[in-house]
Amino acid sequence: MAKRAPKRTAQQRRRLIIESAQAMFAASNYARVGTAELAKAAGISEPALYRYFSSKKELFISTIKATRRRLLDVWERLASEVIDPLEIIRAIGLGYYDHLRSRSPVMKLLFQALSEADDEEIRETLHANFAAFIRFLEENI
């Protein structure tokens, strides 16, 4: 008898949807990726996707917000390894550059999001991301 996968909580399912959507949006772009593709990538039905997100845009914005936390986690780790403010800036700059060179889906997603900045909600979300990055630097340098 095949074992059933453990049932996920709504929060776990939502996180899984965001993670798979990040990869989808990074590989293509916001306009080209459909909700059916997003649902399939997350292993759920399209109607189930709408139980977690009211629209594709809400999901896209959630993926942008998730990149903020991921990048800040990396920056916190890098900053904790050095004391000198200039070394913190250097470590973060090199880490950011390495992230770019690795063709990280997180970085691709952020660049895709910049191309959608004509949309006010997306622009506000990007602004919040960059404001958080600035706050981090102000508090740690």
Short mmCIF file of N, CA and C in Angstrom, two decimals:
data_model
loop_
_atom_site.label_atom_id
_atom_site.label_comp_id
_atom_site.label_asym_id
_atom_site.label_seq_id
_atom_site.Cartn_x
_atom_site.Cartn_y
_atom_site.Cartn_z
N MET A 1 0.84 -1.19 0.00
CA MET A 1 0.00 0.00 0.00
C MET A 1 0.89 1.25 0.00
N ALA A 2 0.61 2.16 -0.89
CA ALA A 2 1.40 3.38 -1.00
C ALA A 2 1.13 4.31 0.17
N LYS A 3 2.21 4.94 0.64
CA LYS A 3 2.06 5.90 1.73
C LYS A 3 1.54 7.21 1.18
N ARG A 4 0.68 7.83 1.94
CA ARG A 4 0.18 9.15 1.56
C ARG A 4 1.10 10.21 2.13
N ALA A 5 1.29 11.23 1.37
CA ALA A 5 2.09 12.36 1.85
C ALA A 5 1.33 13.02 3.00
N PRO A 6 2.06 13.53 3.98
CA PRO A 6 1.37 14.20 5.08
C PRO A 6 0.59 15.41 4.58
N LYS A 7 -0.56 15.61 5.18
CA LYS A 7 -1.40 16.75 4.79
C LYS A 7 -0.72 18.05 5.20
N ARG A 8 -0.70 18.99 4.29
CA ARG A 8 -0.07 20.28 4.55
C ARG A 8 -1.08 21.25 5.14
N THR A 9 -0.57 22.15 5.98
CA THR A 9 -1.41 23.22 6.50
C THR A 9 -1.61 24.25 5.39
N ALA A 10 -2.58 25.13 5.58
CA ALA A 10 -2.83 26.18 4.59
C ALA A 10 -1.59 27.05 4.42
N GLN A 11 -0.90 27.33 5.52
CA GLN A 11 0.31 28.15 5.46
C GLN A 11 1.41 27.44 4.67
N GLN A 12 1.57 26.14 4.89
CA GLN A 12 2.57 25.37 4.14
C GLN A 12 2.22 25.34 2.65
N ARG A 13 0.96 25.13 2.34
CA ARG A 13 0.52 25.08 0.95
C ARG A 13 0.75 26.44 0.28
N ARG A 14 0.41 27.51 0.98
CA ARG A 14 0.61 28.86 0.45
C ARG A 14 2.10 29.11 0.15
N ARG A 15 2.96 28.70 1.08
CA ARG A 15 4.41 28.87 0.88
C ARG A 15 4.89 28.06 -0.33
N LEU A 16 4.37 26.85 -0.49
CA LEU A 16 4.73 26.00 -1.64
C LEU A 16 4.29 26.66 -2.95
N ILE A 17 3.10 27.24 -2.95
CA ILE A 17 2.60 27.93 -4.15
C ILE A 17 3.51 29.11 -4.48
N ILE A 18 3.88 29.89 -3.47
CA ILE A 18 4.75 31.05 -3.69
C ILE A 18 6.10 30.60 -4.24
N GLU A 19 6.67 29.55 -3.67
CA GLU A 19 7.98 29.07 -4.13
C GLU A 19 7.93 28.59 -5.58
N SER A 20 6.90 27.84 -5.92
CA SER A 20 6.81 27.36 -7.31
C SER A 20 6.51 28.53 -8.26
N ALA A 21 5.72 29.50 -7.81
CA ALA A 21 5.42 30.67 -8.64
C ALA A 21 6.67 31.52 -8.86
N GLN A 22 7.52 31.61 -7.84
CA GLN A 22 8.77 32.36 -8.02
C GLN A 22 9.56 31.78 -9.19
N ALA A 23 9.67 30.48 -9.22
CA ALA A 23 10.42 29.83 -10.30
C ALA A 23 9.75 30.06 -11.65
N MET A 24 8.43 29.97 -11.69
CA MET A 24 7.70 30.17 -12.95
C MET A 24 7.85 31.61 -13.46
N PHE A 25 7.64 32.58 -12.58
CA PHE A 25 7.75 33.98 -12.99
C PHE A 25 9.18 34.33 -13.39
N ALA A 26 10.16 33.76 -12.70
CA ALA A 26 11.57 34.03 -13.03
C ALA A 26 11.93 33.44 -14.38
N ALA A 27 11.38 32.28 -14.70
CA ALA A 27 11.71 31.61 -15.96
C ALA A 27 11.04 32.28 -17.16
N SER A 28 9.91 32.92 -16.94
CA SER A 28 9.19 33.56 -18.04
C SER A 28 8.99 35.02 -17.65
N ASN A 29 7.76 35.42 -17.48
CA ASN A 29 7.45 36.73 -16.91
C ASN A 29 6.00 36.77 -16.48
N TYR A 30 5.65 37.82 -15.78
CA TYR A 30 4.32 37.93 -15.20
C TYR A 30 3.22 37.80 -16.26
N ALA A 31 3.37 38.49 -17.37
CA ALA A 31 2.32 38.50 -18.39
C ALA A 31 2.13 37.15 -19.06
N ARG A 32 3.21 36.42 -19.24
CA ARG A 32 3.14 35.16 -19.99
C ARG A 32 2.69 33.96 -19.18
N VAL A 33 2.91 33.98 -17.89
CA VAL A 33 2.58 32.82 -17.07
C VAL A 33 1.10 32.87 -16.70
N GLY A 34 0.39 31.80 -17.01
CA GLY A 34 -1.03 31.74 -16.69
C GLY A 34 -1.30 31.05 -15.36
N THR A 35 -2.49 31.26 -14.84
CA THR A 35 -2.82 30.65 -13.55
C THR A 35 -2.88 29.13 -13.64
N ALA A 36 -3.26 28.60 -14.79
CA ALA A 36 -3.27 27.13 -14.94
C ALA A 36 -1.86 26.58 -14.80
N GLU A 37 -0.89 27.26 -15.41
CA GLU A 37 0.52 26.84 -15.29
C GLU A 37 1.02 26.97 -13.86
N LEU A 38 0.64 28.05 -13.20
CA LEU A 38 1.06 28.26 -11.81
C LEU A 38 0.50 27.17 -10.91
N ALA A 39 -0.76 26.84 -11.11
CA ALA A 39 -1.39 25.80 -10.30
C ALA A 39 -0.72 24.45 -10.55
N LYS A 40 -0.49 24.13 -11.81
CA LYS A 40 0.14 22.85 -12.15
C LYS A 40 1.52 22.74 -11.52
N ALA A 41 2.30 23.82 -11.58
CA ALA A 41 3.65 23.81 -11.00
C ALA A 41 3.61 23.59 -9.49
N ALA A 42 2.54 24.06 -8.85
CA ALA A 42 2.39 23.89 -7.40
C ALA A 42 1.74 22.56 -7.04
N GLY A 43 1.29 21.82 -8.05
CA GLY A 43 0.66 20.53 -7.79
C GLY A 43 -0.76 20.63 -7.27
N ILE A 44 -1.44 21.71 -7.67
CA ILE A 44 -2.83 21.91 -7.24
C ILE A 44 -3.67 22.26 -8.46
N SER A 45 -4.98 22.29 -8.26
CA SER A 45 -5.87 22.69 -9.34
C SER A 45 -5.94 24.21 -9.41
N GLU A 46 -6.37 24.70 -10.55
CA GLU A 46 -6.51 26.15 -10.70
C GLU A 46 -7.52 26.73 -9.71
N PRO A 47 -8.69 26.09 -9.51
CA PRO A 47 -9.60 26.62 -8.48
C PRO A 47 -8.97 26.64 -7.09
N ALA A 48 -8.13 25.66 -6.79
CA ALA A 48 -7.46 25.64 -5.48
C ALA A 48 -6.51 26.82 -5.34
N LEU A 49 -5.88 27.21 -6.44
CA LEU A 49 -4.98 28.37 -6.41
C LEU A 49 -5.73 29.61 -5.93
N TYR A 50 -6.98 29.74 -6.40
CA TYR A 50 -7.78 30.90 -6.03
C TYR A 50 -8.29 30.85 -4.59
N ARG A 51 -8.16 29.72 -3.93
CA ARG A 51 -8.48 29.67 -2.50
C ARG A 51 -7.39 30.35 -1.69
N TYR A 52 -6.18 30.40 -2.24
CA TYR A 52 -5.05 30.98 -1.53
C TYR A 52 -4.72 32.40 -1.99
N PHE A 53 -5.02 32.70 -3.24
CA PHE A 53 -4.71 34.01 -3.82
C PHE A 53 -5.89 34.45 -4.66
N SER A 54 -6.33 35.68 -4.48
CA SER A 54 -7.51 36.16 -5.19
C SER A 54 -7.24 36.41 -6.68
N SER A 55 -5.97 36.58 -7.03
CA SER A 55 -5.62 36.86 -8.43
C SER A 55 -4.16 36.48 -8.69
N LYS A 56 -3.83 36.44 -9.95
CA LYS A 56 -2.44 36.19 -10.33
C LYS A 56 -1.56 37.32 -9.80
N LYS A 57 -2.08 38.54 -9.84
CA LYS A 57 -1.29 39.68 -9.36
C LYS A 57 -1.01 39.56 -7.87
N GLU A 58 -1.99 39.12 -7.10
CA GLU A 58 -1.75 38.94 -5.66
C GLU A 58 -0.65 37.91 -5.43
N LEU A 59 -0.67 36.83 -6.20
CA LEU A 59 0.38 35.82 -6.09
C LEU A 59 1.73 36.41 -6.50
N PHE A 60 1.77 37.16 -7.58
CA PHE A 60 3.02 37.78 -8.03
C PHE A 60 3.58 38.70 -6.95
N ILE A 61 2.73 39.52 -6.38
CA ILE A 61 3.15 40.43 -5.31
C ILE A 61 3.67 39.64 -4.11
N SER A 62 3.02 38.53 -3.80
CA SER A 62 3.49 37.68 -2.69
C SER A 62 4.87 37.11 -2.97
N THR A 63 5.14 36.79 -4.24
CA THR A 63 6.48 36.27 -4.58
C THR A 63 7.53 37.37 -4.42
N ILE A 64 7.17 38.60 -4.77
CA ILE A 64 8.11 39.72 -4.61
C ILE A 64 8.40 39.94 -3.13
N LYS A 65 7.37 39.90 -2.30
CA LYS A 65 7.56 40.07 -0.86
C LYS A 65 8.44 38.96 -0.29
N ALA A 66 8.27 37.75 -0.79
CA ALA A 66 9.08 36.63 -0.31
C ALA A 66 10.55 36.81 -0.66
N THR A 67 10.84 37.45 -1.79
CA THR A 67 12.24 37.69 -2.15
C THR A 67 12.90 38.64 -1.15
N ARG A 68 12.12 39.56 -0.63
CA ARG A 68 12.65 40.51 0.36
C ARG A 68 13.22 39.75 1.55
N ARG A 69 12.41 38.85 2.10
CA ARG A 69 12.85 38.10 3.27
C ARG A 69 14.06 37.23 2.95
N ARG A 70 14.05 36.60 1.79
CA ARG A 70 15.18 35.73 1.41
C ARG A 70 16.47 36.53 1.28
N LEU A 71 16.42 37.68 0.64
CA LEU A 71 17.63 38.49 0.49
C LEU A 71 18.08 39.04 1.83
N LEU A 72 17.14 39.49 2.66
CA LEU A 72 17.53 40.01 3.98
C LEU A 72 18.14 38.91 4.85
N ASP A 73 17.65 37.69 4.73
CA ASP A 73 18.25 36.57 5.46
C ASP A 73 19.71 36.39 5.05
N VAL A 74 19.97 36.45 3.76
CA VAL A 74 21.36 36.33 3.26
C VAL A 74 22.19 37.49 3.79
N TRP A 75 21.67 38.70 3.71
CA TRP A 75 22.41 39.87 4.17
C TRP A 75 22.70 39.77 5.67
N GLU A 76 21.71 39.31 6.46
CA GLU A 76 21.91 39.17 7.90
C GLU A 76 23.04 38.18 8.19
N ARG A 77 23.05 37.08 7.47
CA ARG A 77 24.11 36.08 7.66
C ARG A 77 25.46 36.68 7.31
N LEU A 78 25.54 37.37 6.19
CA LEU A 78 26.80 37.98 5.77
C LEU A 78 27.26 39.05 6.75
N ALA A 79 26.34 39.88 7.22
CA ALA A 79 26.69 40.96 8.15
C ALA A 79 27.12 40.42 9.51
N SER A 80 26.58 39.27 9.90
CA SER A 80 26.93 38.70 11.21
C SER A 80 28.35 38.14 11.23
N GLU A 81 28.93 37.94 10.07
CA GLU A 81 30.27 37.35 9.98
C GLU A 81 31.39 38.39 10.09
N VAL A 82 31.05 39.68 10.04
CA VAL A 82 32.05 40.74 10.14
C VAL A 82 31.54 41.85 11.05
N ILE A 83 32.47 42.67 11.55
CA ILE A 83 32.09 43.75 12.45
C ILE A 83 32.23 45.12 11.79
N ASP A 84 33.29 45.30 11.04
CA ASP A 84 33.58 46.58 10.42
C ASP A 84 32.50 46.94 9.40
N PRO A 85 31.93 48.15 9.50
CA PRO A 85 30.87 48.56 8.56
C PRO A 85 31.28 48.46 7.08
N LEU A 86 32.51 48.82 6.78
CA LEU A 86 32.95 48.71 5.38
C LEU A 86 33.00 47.26 4.93
N GLU A 87 33.38 46.37 5.83
CA GLU A 87 33.41 44.95 5.50
C GLU A 87 32.00 44.39 5.32
N ILE A 88 31.05 44.94 6.09
CA ILE A 88 29.65 44.53 5.92
C ILE A 88 29.18 44.91 4.52
N ILE A 89 29.45 46.15 4.12
CA ILE A 89 29.06 46.60 2.78
C ILE A 89 29.72 45.73 1.72
N ARG A 90 31.00 45.47 1.91
CA ARG A 90 31.74 44.64 0.95
C ARG A 90 31.14 43.24 0.87
N ALA A 91 30.88 42.63 2.03
CA ALA A 91 30.33 41.26 2.06
C ALA A 91 28.97 41.21 1.39
N ILE A 92 28.13 42.20 1.67
CA ILE A 92 26.80 42.23 1.06
C ILE A 92 26.92 42.47 -0.44
N GLY A 93 27.79 43.39 -0.84
CA GLY A 93 27.98 43.66 -2.27
C GLY A 93 28.46 42.43 -3.02
N LEU A 94 29.45 41.74 -2.45
CA LEU A 94 29.96 40.53 -3.10
C LEU A 94 28.91 39.42 -3.10
N GLY A 95 28.16 39.31 -2.00
CA GLY A 95 27.09 38.31 -1.94
C GLY A 95 26.01 38.59 -2.98
N TYR A 96 25.67 39.87 -3.13
CA TYR A 96 24.67 40.27 -4.12
C TYR A 96 25.17 39.95 -5.53
N TYR A 97 26.43 40.27 -5.78
CA TYR A 97 27.03 39.99 -7.09
C TYR A 97 27.04 38.49 -7.36
N ASP A 98 27.43 37.69 -6.37
CA ASP A 98 27.42 36.23 -6.53
C ASP A 98 26.01 35.73 -6.83
N HIS A 99 25.03 36.32 -6.15
CA HIS A 99 23.63 35.96 -6.37
C HIS A 99 23.23 36.24 -7.83
N LEU A 100 23.66 37.40 -8.32
CA LEU A 100 23.37 37.75 -9.72
C LEU A 100 24.04 36.78 -10.68
N ARG A 101 25.30 36.49 -10.45
CA ARG A 101 26.06 35.60 -11.33
C ARG A 101 25.51 34.18 -11.34
N SER A 102 24.94 33.76 -10.23
CA SER A 102 24.40 32.40 -10.14
C SER A 102 23.10 32.24 -10.92
N ARG A 103 22.61 33.36 -11.44
CA ARG A 103 21.32 33.37 -12.16
C ARG A 103 20.19 32.88 -11.25
N SER A 104 20.28 33.30 -10.02
CA SER A 104 19.30 32.94 -9.00
C SER A 104 17.88 33.30 -9.45
N PRO A 105 16.94 32.38 -9.27
CA PRO A 105 15.54 32.71 -9.60
C PRO A 105 15.03 33.92 -8.82
N VAL A 106 15.55 34.10 -7.61
CA VAL A 106 15.14 35.26 -6.81
C VAL A 106 15.51 36.55 -7.53
N MET A 107 16.74 36.61 -8.03
CA MET A 107 17.18 37.82 -8.71
C MET A 107 16.44 37.99 -10.04
N LYS A 108 16.23 36.91 -10.76
CA LYS A 108 15.48 36.99 -12.02
C LYS A 108 14.07 37.52 -11.75
N LEU A 109 13.46 37.03 -10.68
CA LEU A 109 12.12 37.49 -10.34
C LEU A 109 12.10 38.98 -10.05
N LEU A 110 13.09 39.46 -9.31
CA LEU A 110 13.14 40.89 -9.02
C LEU A 110 13.29 41.72 -10.29
N PHE A 111 14.10 41.25 -11.21
CA PHE A 111 14.24 41.98 -12.48
C PHE A 111 12.95 41.91 -13.30
N GLN A 112 12.27 40.77 -13.27
CA GLN A 112 10.97 40.66 -13.95
C GLN A 112 9.98 41.65 -13.32
N ALA A 113 10.01 41.74 -11.99
CA ALA A 113 9.10 42.64 -11.29
C ALA A 113 9.36 44.09 -11.68
N LEU A 114 10.62 44.45 -11.85
CA LEU A 114 10.93 45.82 -12.27
C LEU A 114 10.29 46.15 -13.61
N SER A 115 10.18 45.16 -14.48
CA SER A 115 9.56 45.41 -15.78
C SER A 115 8.05 45.60 -15.66
N GLU A 116 7.49 45.27 -14.51
CA GLU A 116 6.05 45.44 -14.28
C GLU A 116 5.75 46.63 -13.37
N ALA A 117 6.75 47.50 -13.14
CA ALA A 117 6.61 48.59 -12.19
C ALA A 117 5.62 49.67 -12.62
N ASP A 118 5.08 49.60 -13.82
CA ASP A 118 4.03 50.54 -14.22
C ASP A 118 2.76 50.29 -13.41
N ASP A 119 2.60 49.07 -12.93
CA ASP A 119 1.45 48.74 -12.10
C ASP A 119 1.70 49.30 -10.68
N GLU A 120 0.77 50.09 -10.18
CA GLU A 120 0.96 50.77 -8.90
C GLU A 120 1.21 49.82 -7.73
N GLU A 121 0.44 48.74 -7.64
CA GLU A 121 0.63 47.80 -6.52
C GLU A 121 1.99 47.11 -6.59
N ILE A 122 2.40 46.73 -7.77
CA ILE A 122 3.71 46.09 -7.93
C ILE A 122 4.81 47.10 -7.60
N ARG A 123 4.65 48.33 -8.08
CA ARG A 123 5.63 49.38 -7.80
C ARG A 123 5.73 49.63 -6.29
N GLU A 124 4.60 49.68 -5.60
CA GLU A 124 4.61 49.89 -4.15
C GLU A 124 5.30 48.73 -3.42
N THR A 125 5.08 47.52 -3.90
CA THR A 125 5.73 46.35 -3.29
C THR A 125 7.24 46.42 -3.50
N LEU A 126 7.66 46.77 -4.70
CA LEU A 126 9.10 46.93 -4.96
C LEU A 126 9.68 48.03 -4.09
N HIS A 127 8.95 49.12 -3.96
CA HIS A 127 9.40 50.22 -3.11
C HIS A 127 9.58 49.74 -1.67
N ALA A 128 8.64 48.95 -1.18
CA ALA A 128 8.75 48.41 0.18
C ALA A 128 9.97 47.51 0.31
N ASN A 129 10.25 46.72 -0.72
CA ASN A 129 11.45 45.87 -0.70
C ASN A 129 12.70 46.74 -0.58
N PHE A 130 12.83 47.72 -1.46
CA PHE A 130 14.03 48.55 -1.45
C PHE A 130 14.13 49.37 -0.16
N ALA A 131 13.01 49.81 0.39
CA ALA A 131 13.02 50.52 1.66
C ALA A 131 13.53 49.61 2.78
N ALA A 132 13.15 48.34 2.75
CA ALA A 132 13.63 47.38 3.75
C ALA A 132 15.13 47.16 3.60
N PHE A 133 15.62 47.12 2.37
CA PHE A 133 17.06 46.95 2.14
C PHE A 133 17.82 48.17 2.68
N ILE A 134 17.30 49.35 2.44
CA ILE A 134 17.94 50.57 2.93
C ILE A 134 17.93 50.59 4.45
N ARG A 135 16.79 50.25 5.06
CA ARG A 135 16.70 50.19 6.53
C ARG A 135 17.74 49.24 7.10
N PHE A 136 17.87 48.08 6.46
CA PHE A 136 18.84 47.10 6.93
C PHE A 136 20.25 47.70 6.93
N LEU A 137 20.60 48.36 5.84
CA LEU A 137 21.93 48.96 5.75
C LEU A 137 22.11 50.06 6.79
N GLU A 138 21.09 50.89 6.97
CA GLU A 138 21.18 51.96 7.97
C GLU A 138 21.36 51.41 9.38
N GLU A 139 20.68 50.32 9.68
CA GLU A 139 20.74 49.73 11.03
C GLU A 139 22.02 48.94 11.28
N ASN A 140 22.66 48.48 10.22
CA ASN A 140 23.81 47.60 10.39
C ASN A 140 25.15 48.22 10.03
N ILE A 141 25.13 49.45 9.59
CA ILE A 141 26.39 50.10 9.21
C ILE A 141 26.60 51.34 10.05
#
